[in-house]
Amino acid sequence: MNLPSLSSVNVFGKKVIVRADLDISEGDNFRLKSLIETVRYLTEKQARIVIIGHKGRPGGVVDESLSLKPLATEICDLIGFPVSFESESQITLRENLRFNPGEESNSDEFARQLAGSGDIYVNEAFANSHRAHASMVGLPKLLHHAAGFHLLKEIENLSRVFENPEKPVFVIVSGIKKDKIEMIGAIKTRVDKVLVAGRLPEYLGEDYLDEKVIVGKLNPDKEDITIQTIELFEKEIAAAGTIVLAGVPGKYEDEGHKLGTERIFKAVSESSAFKIVGGGDSLAVVSTLGLSEKFDWISVGGGAMFEFLAKGTLPAIEALLQ
């Protein structure tokens, strides 16, 4: 992909809108950390920075519990520069984009309103790049644009899964979201095996079953995979050259249902394969088990990562290529 890089754009003294990944829970600053390199670069270039993003699903109405105001202090602490909220300064954080219904409906009017705040647009929100929303695909049409430094690293590392990868390539897909099922059909054409766990085995139809798809069996309460499945997955993991871990195999937050998650994550982390992990629950497990340093790449995206691996692109990436 010949994406325009931030380093190739003249940002000196310009007003730059940075679309960030701000949909985080309290105390979770992994996505915020992905902003550091881009924001510090822009401050060095004496740019004025407007950070925009969303949190939760307020449905186009103001919900004070989902305000981004508390993040101004967190961002300030991370990057080492003052960050103001909704008032002009060198670095300004704007309120939750999804308080306006035009964000999720990809309203041209809302995109133009956002564009009025800057000269250049930078996408540093990989985790939301599978959404065709105003701030993701509308804004790049209106402003000179570029990919942030972390976004480029996401694409570079994830592309290693299907561009001259270490073989065989395995994807371990878990969780409870049914929309992952549709992606399994696309992703299995690009990899050697797909291992399915979580609640997904319940939703997987006959159309998806073939020699490439290994479907885990669930315990009677359906909150974790069986011991036999754990052992089968561990054997497969040991033979992999590239592994993508997307989602958790069981209800890991419950003491009685965390065995599958712990053993699968540890098996992947100990593998000599090129290893990628992504998704909110996955990142929480990696952090809890102290496995962060054992993965080659930790993606800020869950759904976005999985869709990129299935399709090779995303709506917001396509917008940057225009």
mmCIF file with all atom_site columns, N, CA and C in Angstrom, residues 195-259:
data_model
loop_
_atom_site.group_PDB
_atom_site.id
_atom_site.type_symbol
_atom_site.label_atom_id
_atom_site.label_alt_id
_atom_site.label_comp_id
_atom_site.label_asym_id
_atom_site.label_entity_id
_atom_site.label_seq_id
_atom_site.pdbx_PDB_ins_code
_atom_site.Cartn_x
_atom_site.Cartn_y
_atom_site.Cartn_z
_atom_site.occupancy
_atom_site.B_iso_or_equiv
_atom_site.pdbx_formal_charge
_atom_site.auth_seq_id
_atom_site.auth_comp_id
_atom_site.auth_asym_id
_atom_site.auth_atom_id
_atom_site.pdbx_PDB_model_num
ATOM 1   N N  . LEU A 1 195 ? -8.630  -21.723 13.827 1.00 0.00 ? 195 LEU A N  1
ATOM 2   C CA . LEU A 1 195 ? -9.068  -22.402 15.037 1.00 0.00 ? 195 LEU A CA 1
ATOM 3   C C  . LEU A 1 195 ? -10.155 -21.555 15.685 1.00 0.00 ? 195 LEU A C  1
ATOM 4   N N  . VAL A 1 196 ? -11.316 -22.142 15.935 1.00 0.00 ? 196 VAL A N  1
ATOM 5   C CA . VAL A 1 196 ? -12.480 -21.389 16.397 1.00 0.00 ? 196 VAL A CA 1
ATOM 6   C C  . VAL A 1 196 ? -12.863 -21.792 17.819 1.00 0.00 ? 196 VAL A C  1
ATOM 7   N N  . ALA A 1 197 ? -12.999 -20.793 18.701 1.00 0.00 ? 197 ALA A N  1
ATOM 8   C CA . ALA A 1 197 ? -13.364 -21.059 20.093 1.00 0.00 ? 197 ALA A CA 1
ATOM 9   C C  . ALA A 1 197 ? -14.310 -19.974 20.588 1.00 0.00 ? 197 ALA A C  1
ATOM 10  N N  . GLY A 1 198 ? -14.378 -19.792 21.922 1.00 0.00 ? 198 GLY A N  1
ATOM 11  C CA . GLY A 1 198 ? -15.364 -18.867 22.479 1.00 0.00 ? 198 GLY A CA 1
ATOM 12  C C  . GLY A 1 198 ? -16.761 -19.417 22.260 1.00 0.00 ? 198 GLY A C  1
ATOM 13  N N  . ARG A 1 199 ? -17.720 -18.522 22.026 1.00 0.00 ? 199 ARG A N  1
ATOM 14  C CA . ARG A 1 199 ? -19.083 -18.959 21.710 1.00 0.00 ? 199 ARG A CA 1
ATOM 15  C C  . ARG A 1 199 ? -19.285 -19.184 20.207 1.00 0.00 ? 199 ARG A C  1
ATOM 16  N N  . LEU A 1 200 ? -18.271 -18.860 19.434 1.00 0.00 ? 200 LEU A N  1
ATOM 17  C CA . LEU A 1 200 ? -18.414 -18.927 17.975 1.00 0.00 ? 200 LEU A CA 1
ATOM 18  C C  . LEU A 1 200 ? -18.742 -20.312 17.441 1.00 0.00 ? 200 LEU A C  1
ATOM 19  N N  . PRO A 1 201 ? -18.260 -21.413 18.059 1.00 0.00 ? 201 PRO A N  1
ATOM 20  C CA . PRO A 1 201 ? -18.642 -22.737 17.545 1.00 0.00 ? 201 PRO A CA 1
ATOM 21  C C  . PRO A 1 201 ? -20.152 -22.954 17.491 1.00 0.00 ? 201 PRO A C  1
ATOM 22  N N  . GLU A 1 202 ? -20.891 -22.271 18.356 1.00 0.00 ? 202 GLU A N  1
ATOM 23  C CA . GLU A 1 202 ? -22.355 -22.408 18.352 1.00 0.00 ? 202 GLU A CA 1
ATOM 24  C C  . GLU A 1 202 ? -22.981 -21.796 17.105 1.00 0.00 ? 202 GLU A C  1
ATOM 25  N N  . TYR A 1 203 ? -22.316 -20.790 16.544 1.00 0.00 ? 203 TYR A N  1
ATOM 26  C CA . TYR A 1 203 ? -22.900 -20.034 15.427 1.00 0.00 ? 203 TYR A CA 1
ATOM 27  C C  . TYR A 1 203 ? -22.391 -20.489 14.064 1.00 0.00 ? 203 TYR A C  1
ATOM 28  N N  . LEU A 1 204 ? -21.369 -21.336 14.052 1.00 0.00 ? 204 LEU A N  1
ATOM 29  C CA . LEU A 1 204 ? -20.711 -21.692 12.802 1.00 0.00 ? 204 LEU A CA 1
ATOM 30  C C  . LEU A 1 204 ? -21.549 -22.688 12.013 1.00 0.00 ? 204 LEU A C  1
ATOM 31  N N  . GLY A 1 205 ? -22.002 -22.279 10.832 1.00 0.00 ? 205 GLY A N  1
ATOM 32  C CA . GLY A 1 205 ? -22.814 -23.150 9.987  1.00 0.00 ? 205 GLY A CA 1
ATOM 33  C C  . GLY A 1 205 ? -21.984 -24.106 9.162  1.00 0.00 ? 205 GLY A C  1
ATOM 34  N N  . GLU A 1 206 ? -22.653 -25.052 8.512  1.00 0.00 ? 206 GLU A N  1
ATOM 35  C CA . GLU A 1 206 ? -21.970 -26.070 7.712  1.00 0.00 ? 206 GLU A CA 1
ATOM 36  C C  . GLU A 1 206 ? -21.147 -25.469 6.578  1.00 0.00 ? 206 GLU A C  1
ATOM 37  N N  . ASP A 1 207 ? -21.575 -24.313 6.070  1.00 0.00 ? 207 ASP A N  1
ATOM 38  C CA . ASP A 1 207 ? -20.884 -23.687 4.943  1.00 0.00 ? 207 ASP A CA 1
ATOM 39  C C  . ASP A 1 207 ? -19.436 -23.334 5.276  1.00 0.00 ? 207 ASP A C  1
ATOM 40  N N  . TYR A 1 208 ? -19.145 -23.163 6.562  1.00 0.00 ? 208 TYR A N  1
ATOM 41  C CA . TYR A 1 208 ? -17.809 -22.732 6.966  1.00 0.00 ? 208 TYR A CA 1
ATOM 42  C C  . TYR A 1 208 ? -16.892 -23.900 7.314  1.00 0.00 ? 208 TYR A C  1
ATOM 43  N N  . LEU A 1 209 ? -17.433 -25.094 7.363  1.00 0.00 ? 209 LEU A N  1
ATOM 44  C CA . LEU A 1 209 ? -16.664 -26.233 7.841  1.00 0.00 ? 209 LEU A CA 1
ATOM 45  C C  . LEU A 1 209 ? -15.935 -26.937 6.705  1.00 0.00 ? 209 LEU A C  1
ATOM 46  N N  . ASP A 1 210 ? -14.619 -27.003 6.821  1.00 0.00 ? 210 ASP A N  1
ATOM 47  C CA . ASP A 1 210 ? -13.801 -27.780 5.899  1.00 0.00 ? 210 ASP A CA 1
ATOM 48  C C  . ASP A 1 210 ? -12.500 -28.135 6.609  1.00 0.00 ? 210 ASP A C  1
ATOM 49  N N  . GLU A 1 211 ? -11.539 -28.670 5.858  1.00 0.00 ? 211 GLU A N  1
ATOM 50  C CA . GLU A 1 211 ? -10.307 -29.154 6.492  1.00 0.00 ? 211 GLU A CA 1
ATOM 51  C C  . GLU A 1 211 ? -9.464  -28.036 7.098  1.00 0.00 ? 211 GLU A C  1
ATOM 52  N N  . LYS A 1 212 ? -9.731  -26.784 6.686  1.00 0.00 ? 212 LYS A N  1
ATOM 53  C CA . LYS A 1 212 ? -8.963  -25.656 7.223  1.00 0.00 ? 212 LYS A CA 1
ATOM 54  C C  . LYS A 1 212 ? -9.491  -25.161 8.569  1.00 0.00 ? 212 LYS A C  1
ATOM 55  N N  . VAL A 1 213 ? -10.721 -25.467 8.880  1.00 0.00 ? 213 VAL A N  1
ATOM 56  C CA . VAL A 1 213 ? -11.371 -24.917 10.068 1.00 0.00 ? 213 VAL A CA 1
ATOM 57  C C  . VAL A 1 213 ? -11.443 -25.965 11.170 1.00 0.00 ? 213 VAL A C  1
ATOM 58  N N  . ILE A 1 214 ? -10.831 -25.667 12.308 1.00 0.00 ? 214 ILE A N  1
ATOM 59  C CA . ILE A 1 214 ? -10.861 -26.566 13.471 1.00 0.00 ? 214 ILE A CA 1
ATOM 60  C C  . ILE A 1 214 ? -11.757 -25.926 14.524 1.00 0.00 ? 214 ILE A C  1
ATOM 61  N N  . VAL A 1 215 ? -12.876 -26.548 14.773 1.00 0.00 ? 215 VAL A N  1
ATOM 62  C CA . VAL A 1 215 ? -13.876 -25.970 15.671 1.00 0.00 ? 215 VAL A CA 1
ATOM 63  C C  . VAL A 1 215 ? -13.735 -26.574 17.068 1.00 0.00 ? 215 VAL A C  1
ATOM 64  N N  . GLY A 1 216 ? -13.529 -25.725 18.059 1.00 0.00 ? 216 GLY A N  1
ATOM 65  C CA . GLY A 1 216 ? -13.398 -26.187 19.431 1.00 0.00 ? 216 GLY A CA 1
ATOM 66  C C  . GLY A 1 216 ? -14.721 -26.655 20.008 1.00 0.00 ? 216 GLY A C  1
ATOM 67  N N  . LYS A 1 217 ? -14.637 -27.571 20.952 1.00 0.00 ? 217 LYS A N  1
ATOM 68  C CA . LYS A 1 217 ? -15.830 -28.031 21.664 1.00 0.00 ? 217 LYS A CA 1
ATOM 69  C C  . LYS A 1 217 ? -15.934 -27.275 22.980 1.00 0.00 ? 217 LYS A C  1
ATOM 70  N N  . LEU A 1 218 ? -17.174 -27.028 23.415 1.00 0.00 ? 218 LEU A N  1
ATOM 71  C CA . LEU A 1 218 ? -17.413 -26.249 24.620 1.00 0.00 ? 218 LEU A CA 1
ATOM 72  C C  . LEU A 1 218 ? -17.817 -27.146 25.779 1.00 0.00 ? 218 LEU A C  1
ATOM 73  N N  . ASN A 1 219 ? -17.465 -26.687 26.984 1.00 0.00 ? 219 ASN A N  1
ATOM 74  C CA . ASN A 1 219 ? -17.944 -27.362 28.192 1.00 0.00 ? 219 ASN A CA 1
ATOM 75  C C  . ASN A 1 219 ? -19.465 -27.255 28.260 1.00 0.00 ? 219 ASN A C  1
ATOM 76  N N  . PRO A 1 220 ? -20.119 -28.076 29.073 1.00 0.00 ? 220 PRO A N  1
ATOM 77  C CA . PRO A 1 220 ? -21.592 -28.051 29.156 1.00 0.00 ? 220 PRO A CA 1
ATOM 78  C C  . PRO A 1 220 ? -22.183 -26.671 29.428 1.00 0.00 ? 220 PRO A C  1
ATOM 79  N N  . ASP A 1 221 ? -21.497 -25.836 30.239 1.00 0.00 ? 221 ASP A N  1
ATOM 80  C CA . ASP A 1 221 ? -22.044 -24.502 30.515 1.00 0.00 ? 221 ASP A CA 1
ATOM 81  C C  . ASP A 1 221 ? -21.699 -23.497 29.419 1.00 0.00 ? 221 ASP A C  1
ATOM 82  N N  . LYS A 1 222 ? -20.902 -23.935 28.429 1.00 0.00 ? 222 LYS A N  1
ATOM 83  C CA . LYS A 1 222 ? -20.543 -23.135 27.248 1.00 0.00 ? 222 LYS A CA 1
ATOM 84  C C  . LYS A 1 222 ? -19.721 -21.893 27.566 1.00 0.00 ? 222 LYS A C  1
ATOM 85  N N  . GLU A 1 223 ? -19.119 -21.860 28.746 1.00 0.00 ? 223 GLU A N  1
ATOM 86  C CA . GLU A 1 223 ? -18.340 -20.699 29.153 1.00 0.00 ? 223 GLU A CA 1
ATOM 87  C C  . GLU A 1 223 ? -16.841 -20.893 28.939 1.00 0.00 ? 223 GLU A C  1
ATOM 88  N N  . ASP A 1 224 ? -16.427 -22.071 28.465 1.00 0.00 ? 224 ASP A N  1
ATOM 89  C CA . ASP A 1 224 ? -15.012 -22.324 28.195 1.00 0.00 ? 224 ASP A CA 1
ATOM 90  C C  . ASP A 1 224 ? -14.912 -23.517 27.252 1.00 0.00 ? 224 ASP A C  1
ATOM 91  N N  . ILE A 1 225 ? -13.727 -23.693 26.665 1.00 0.00 ? 225 ILE A N  1
ATOM 92  C CA . ILE A 1 225 ? -13.502 -24.848 25.801 1.00 0.00 ? 225 ILE A CA 1
ATOM 93  C C  . ILE A 1 225 ? -13.068 -26.045 26.648 1.00 0.00 ? 225 ILE A C  1
ATOM 94  N N  . THR A 1 226 ? -13.258 -27.230 26.109 1.00 0.00 ? 226 THR A N  1
ATOM 95  C CA . THR A 1 226 ? -12.943 -28.457 26.846 1.00 0.00 ? 226 THR A CA 1
ATOM 96  C C  . THR A 1 226 ? -11.430 -28.670 26.929 1.00 0.00 ? 226 THR A C  1
ATOM 97  N N  . ILE A 1 227 ? -11.028 -29.528 27.850 1.00 0.00 ? 227 ILE A N  1
ATOM 98  C CA . ILE A 1 227 ? -9.621  -29.895 27.976 1.00 0.00 ? 227 ILE A CA 1
ATOM 99  C C  . ILE A 1 227 ? -9.107  -30.500 26.678 1.00 0.00 ? 227 ILE A C  1
ATOM 100 N N  . GLN A 1 228 ? -9.928  -31.336 26.038 1.00 0.00 ? 228 GLN A N  1
ATOM 101 C CA . GLN A 1 228 ? -9.519  -31.966 24.777 1.00 0.00 ? 228 GLN A CA 1
ATOM 102 C C  . GLN A 1 228 ? -9.250  -30.911 23.698 1.00 0.00 ? 228 GLN A C  1
ATOM 103 N N  . THR A 1 229 ? -10.085 -29.866 23.667 1.00 0.00 ? 229 THR A N  1
ATOM 104 C CA . THR A 1 229 ? -9.884  -28.785 22.699 1.00 0.00 ? 229 THR A CA 1
ATOM 105 C C  . THR A 1 229 ? -8.618  -27.999 23.023 1.00 0.00 ? 229 THR A C  1
ATOM 106 N N  . ILE A 1 230 ? -8.392  -27.741 24.299 1.00 0.00 ? 230 ILE A N  1
ATOM 107 C CA . ILE A 1 230 ? -7.168  -27.036 24.707 1.00 0.00 ? 230 ILE A CA 1
ATOM 108 C C  . ILE A 1 230 ? -5.939  -27.791 24.218 1.00 0.00 ? 230 ILE A C  1
ATOM 109 N N  . GLU A 1 231 ? -5.921  -29.084 24.445 1.00 0.00 ? 231 GLU A N  1
ATOM 110 C CA . GLU A 1 231 ? -4.769  -29.896 24.049 1.00 0.00 ? 231 GLU A CA 1
ATOM 111 C C  . GLU A 1 231 ? -4.617  -29.957 22.531 1.00 0.00 ? 231 GLU A C  1
ATOM 112 N N  . LEU A 1 232 ? -5.732  -30.039 21.817 1.00 0.00 ? 232 LEU A N  1
ATOM 113 C CA . LEU A 1 232 ? -5.688  -30.044 20.350 1.00 0.00 ? 232 LEU A CA 1
ATOM 114 C C  . LEU A 1 232 ? -5.128  -28.723 19.825 1.00 0.00 ? 232 LEU A C  1
ATOM 115 N N  . PHE A 1 233 ? -5.623  -27.604 20.375 1.00 0.00 ? 233 PHE A N  1
ATOM 116 C CA . PHE A 1 233 ? -5.149  -26.290 19.943 1.00 0.00 ? 233 PHE A CA 1
ATOM 117 C C  . PHE A 1 233 ? -3.664  -26.119 20.258 1.00 0.00 ? 233 PHE A C  1
ATOM 118 N N  . GLU A 1 234 ? -3.240  -26.579 21.424 1.00 0.00 ? 234 GLU A N  1
ATOM 119 C CA . GLU A 1 234 ? -1.826  -26.452 21.792 1.00 0.00 ? 234 GLU A CA 1
ATOM 120 C C  . GLU A 1 234 ? -0.936  -27.206 20.804 1.00 0.00 ? 234 GLU A C  1
ATOM 121 N N  . LYS A 1 235 ? -1.390  -28.367 20.370 1.00 0.00 ? 235 LYS A N  1
ATOM 122 C CA . LYS A 1 235 ? -0.627  -29.148 19.392 1.00 0.00 ? 235 LYS A CA 1
ATOM 123 C C  . LYS A 1 235 ? -0.532  -28.405 18.061 1.00 0.00 ? 235 LYS A C  1
ATOM 124 N N  . GLU A 1 236 ? -1.635  -27.807 17.620 1.00 0.00 ? 236 GLU A N  1
ATOM 125 C CA . GLU A 1 236 ? -1.642  -27.056 16.366 1.00 0.00 ? 236 GLU A CA 1
ATOM 126 C C  . GLU A 1 236 ? -0.735  -25.827 16.475 1.00 0.00 ? 236 GLU A C  1
ATOM 127 N N  . ILE A 1 237 ? -0.830  -25.120 17.590 1.00 0.00 ? 237 ILE A N  1
ATOM 128 C CA . ILE A 1 237 ? -0.034  -23.902 17.807 1.00 0.00 ? 237 ILE A CA 1
ATOM 129 C C  . ILE A 1 237 ? 1.455   -24.206 17.714 1.00 0.00 ? 237 ILE A C  1
ATOM 130 N N  . ALA A 1 238 ? 1.867   -25.343 18.238 1.00 0.00 ? 238 ALA A N  1
ATOM 131 C CA . ALA A 1 238 ? 3.284   -25.711 18.237 1.00 0.00 ? 238 ALA A CA 1
ATOM 132 C C  . ALA A 1 238 ? 3.844   -25.883 16.831 1.00 0.00 ? 238 ALA A C  1
ATOM 133 N N  . ALA A 1 239 ? 2.961   -26.107 15.842 1.00 0.00 ? 239 ALA A N  1
ATOM 134 C CA . ALA A 1 239 ? 3.411   -26.342 14.470 1.00 0.00 ? 239 ALA A CA 1
ATOM 135 C C  . ALA A 1 239 ? 3.348   -25.098 13.594 1.00 0.00 ? 239 ALA A C  1
ATOM 136 N N  . ALA A 1 240 ? 2.880   -23.980 14.133 1.00 0.00 ? 240 ALA A N  1
ATOM 137 C CA . ALA A 1 240 ? 2.632   -22.786 13.330 1.00 0.00 ? 240 ALA A CA 1
ATOM 138 C C  . ALA A 1 240 ? 3.892   -21.972 13.053 1.00 0.00 ? 240 ALA A C  1
ATOM 139 N N  . GLY A 1 241 ? 3.888   -21.274 11.903 1.00 0.00 ? 241 GLY A N  1
ATOM 140 C CA . GLY A 1 241 ? 4.962   -20.340 11.566 1.00 0.00 ? 241 GLY A CA 1
ATOM 141 C C  . GLY A 1 241 ? 4.549   -18.906 11.800 1.00 0.00 ? 241 GLY A C  1
ATOM 142 N N  . THR A 1 242 ? 3.232   -18.644 11.671 1.00 0.00 ? 242 THR A N  1
ATOM 143 C CA . THR A 1 242 ? 2.641   -17.331 11.932 1.00 0.00 ? 242 THR A CA 1
ATOM 144 C C  . THR A 1 242 ? 1.321   -17.559 12.649 1.00 0.00 ? 242 THR A C  1
ATOM 145 N N  . ILE A 1 243 ? 1.079   -16.798 13.706 1.00 0.00 ? 243 ILE A N  1
ATOM 146 C CA . ILE A 1 243 ? -0.152  -16.956 14.488 1.00 0.00 ? 243 ILE A CA 1
ATOM 147 C C  . ILE A 1 243 ? -0.795  -15.597 14.728 1.00 0.00 ? 243 ILE A C  1
ATOM 148 N N  . VAL A 1 244 ? -2.103  -15.530 14.483 1.00 0.00 ? 244 VAL A N  1
ATOM 149 C CA . VAL A 1 244 ? -2.893  -14.362 14.859 1.00 0.00 ? 244 VAL A CA 1
ATOM 150 C C  . VAL A 1 244 ? -3.889  -14.804 15.917 1.00 0.00 ? 244 VAL A C  1
ATOM 151 N N  . LEU A 1 245 ? -3.875  -14.129 17.049 1.00 0.00 ? 245 LEU A N  1
ATOM 152 C CA . LEU A 1 245 ? -4.759  -14.456 18.166 1.00 0.00 ? 245 LEU A CA 1
ATOM 153 C C  . LEU A 1 245 ? -5.787  -13.347 18.309 1.00 0.00 ? 245 LEU A C  1
ATOM 154 N N  . ALA A 1 246 ? -7.042  -13.668 18.019 1.00 0.00 ? 246 ALA A N  1
ATOM 155 C CA . ALA A 1 246 ? -8.102  -12.663 18.017 1.00 0.00 ? 246 ALA A CA 1
ATOM 156 C C  . ALA A 1 246 ? -9.266  -13.111 18.884 1.00 0.00 ? 246 ALA A C  1
ATOM 157 N N  . GLY A 1 247 ? -9.316  -12.626 20.117 1.00 0.00 ? 247 GLY A N  1
ATOM 158 C CA . GLY A 1 247 ? -10.408 -12.971 21.007 1.00 0.00 ? 247 GLY A CA 1
ATOM 159 C C  . GLY A 1 247 ? -10.010 -14.003 22.049 1.00 0.00 ? 247 GLY A C  1
ATOM 160 N N  . VAL A 1 248 ? -10.877 -14.160 23.054 1.00 0.00 ? 248 VAL A N  1
ATOM 161 C CA . VAL A 1 248 ? -10.582 -15.070 24.168 1.00 0.00 ? 248 VAL A CA 1
ATOM 162 C C  . VAL A 1 248 ? -11.460 -16.320 24.079 1.00 0.00 ? 248 VAL A C  1
ATOM 163 N N  . PRO A 1 249 ? -10.876 -17.506 24.362 1.00 0.00 ? 249 PRO A N  1
ATOM 164 C CA . PRO A 1 249 ? -11.603 -18.773 24.223 1.00 0.00 ? 249 PRO A CA 1
ATOM 165 C C  . PRO A 1 249 ? -12.703 -19.003 25.247 1.00 0.00 ? 249 PRO A C  1
ATOM 166 N N  . GLY A 1 250 ? -12.675 -18.307 26.374 1.00 0.00 ? 250 GLY A N  1
ATOM 167 C CA . GLY A 1 250 ? -13.674 -18.538 27.409 1.00 0.00 ? 250 GLY A CA 1
ATOM 168 C C  . GLY A 1 250 ? -13.954 -17.292 28.218 1.00 0.00 ? 250 GLY A C  1
ATOM 169 N N  . LYS A 1 251 ? -14.828 -17.429 29.193 1.00 0.00 ? 251 LYS A N  1
ATOM 170 C CA . LYS A 1 251 ? -15.181 -16.305 30.059 1.00 0.00 ? 251 LYS A CA 1
ATOM 171 C C  . LYS A 1 251 ? -14.079 -16.159 31.110 1.00 0.00 ? 251 LYS A C  1
ATOM 172 N N  . TYR A 1 252 ? -12.965 -15.623 30.638 1.00 0.00 ? 252 TYR A N  1
ATOM 173 C CA . TYR A 1 252 ? -11.722 -15.640 31.417 1.00 0.00 ? 252 TYR A CA 1
ATOM 174 C C  . TYR A 1 252 ? -11.801 -14.863 32.726 1.00 0.00 ? 252 TYR A C  1
ATOM 175 N N  . GLU A 1 253 ? -12.720 -13.906 32.809 1.00 0.00 ? 253 GLU A N  1
ATOM 176 C CA . GLU A 1 253 ? -12.811 -13.103 34.026 1.00 0.00 ? 253 GLU A CA 1
ATOM 177 C C  . GLU A 1 253 ? -13.392 -13.885 35.199 1.00 0.00 ? 253 GLU A C  1
ATOM 178 N N  . ASP A 1 254 ? -13.997 -15.041 34.914 1.00 0.00 ? 254 ASP A N  1
ATOM 179 C CA . ASP A 1 254 ? -14.504 -15.926 35.972 1.00 0.00 ? 254 ASP A CA 1
ATOM 180 C C  . ASP A 1 254 ? -13.446 -16.968 36.315 1.00 0.00 ? 254 ASP A C  1
ATOM 181 N N  . GLU A 1 255 ? -13.180 -17.141 37.593 1.00 0.00 ? 255 GLU A N  1
ATOM 182 C CA . GLU A 1 255 ? -12.141 -18.060 38.039 1.00 0.00 ? 255 GLU A CA 1
ATOM 183 C C  . GLU A 1 255 ? -12.314 -19.463 37.469 1.00 0.00 ? 255 GLU A C  1
ATOM 184 N N  . GLY A 1 256 ? -13.543 -19.921 37.378 1.00 0.00 ? 256 GLY A N  1
ATOM 185 C CA . GLY A 1 256 ? -13.792 -21.273 36.916 1.00 0.00 ? 256 GLY A CA 1
ATOM 186 C C  . GLY A 1 256 ? -13.806 -21.448 35.416 1.00 0.00 ? 256 GLY A C  1
ATOM 187 N N  . HIS A 1 257 ? -13.616 -20.354 34.672 1.00 0.00 ? 257 HIS A N  1
ATOM 188 C CA . HIS A 1 257 ? -13.717 -20.439 33.207 1.00 0.00 ? 257 HIS A CA 1
ATOM 189 C C  . HIS A 1 257 ? -12.516 -19.821 32.487 1.00 0.00 ? 257 HIS A C  1
ATOM 190 N N  . LYS A 1 258 ? -11.390 -19.700 33.178 1.00 0.00 ? 258 LYS A N  1
ATOM 191 C CA . LYS A 1 258 ? -10.241 -19.033 32.574 1.00 0.00 ? 258 LYS A CA 1
ATOM 192 C C  . LYS A 1 258 ? -9.166  -19.993 32.050 1.00 0.00 ? 258 LYS A C  1
ATOM 193 N N  . LEU A 1 259 ? -9.349  -21.293 32.283 1.00 0.00 ? 259 LEU A N  1
ATOM 194 C CA . LEU A 1 259 ? -8.303  -22.246 31.915 1.00 0.00 ? 259 LEU A CA 1
ATOM 195 C C  . LEU A 1 259 ? -7.985  -22.214 30.421 1.00 0.00 ? 259 LEU A C  1
#
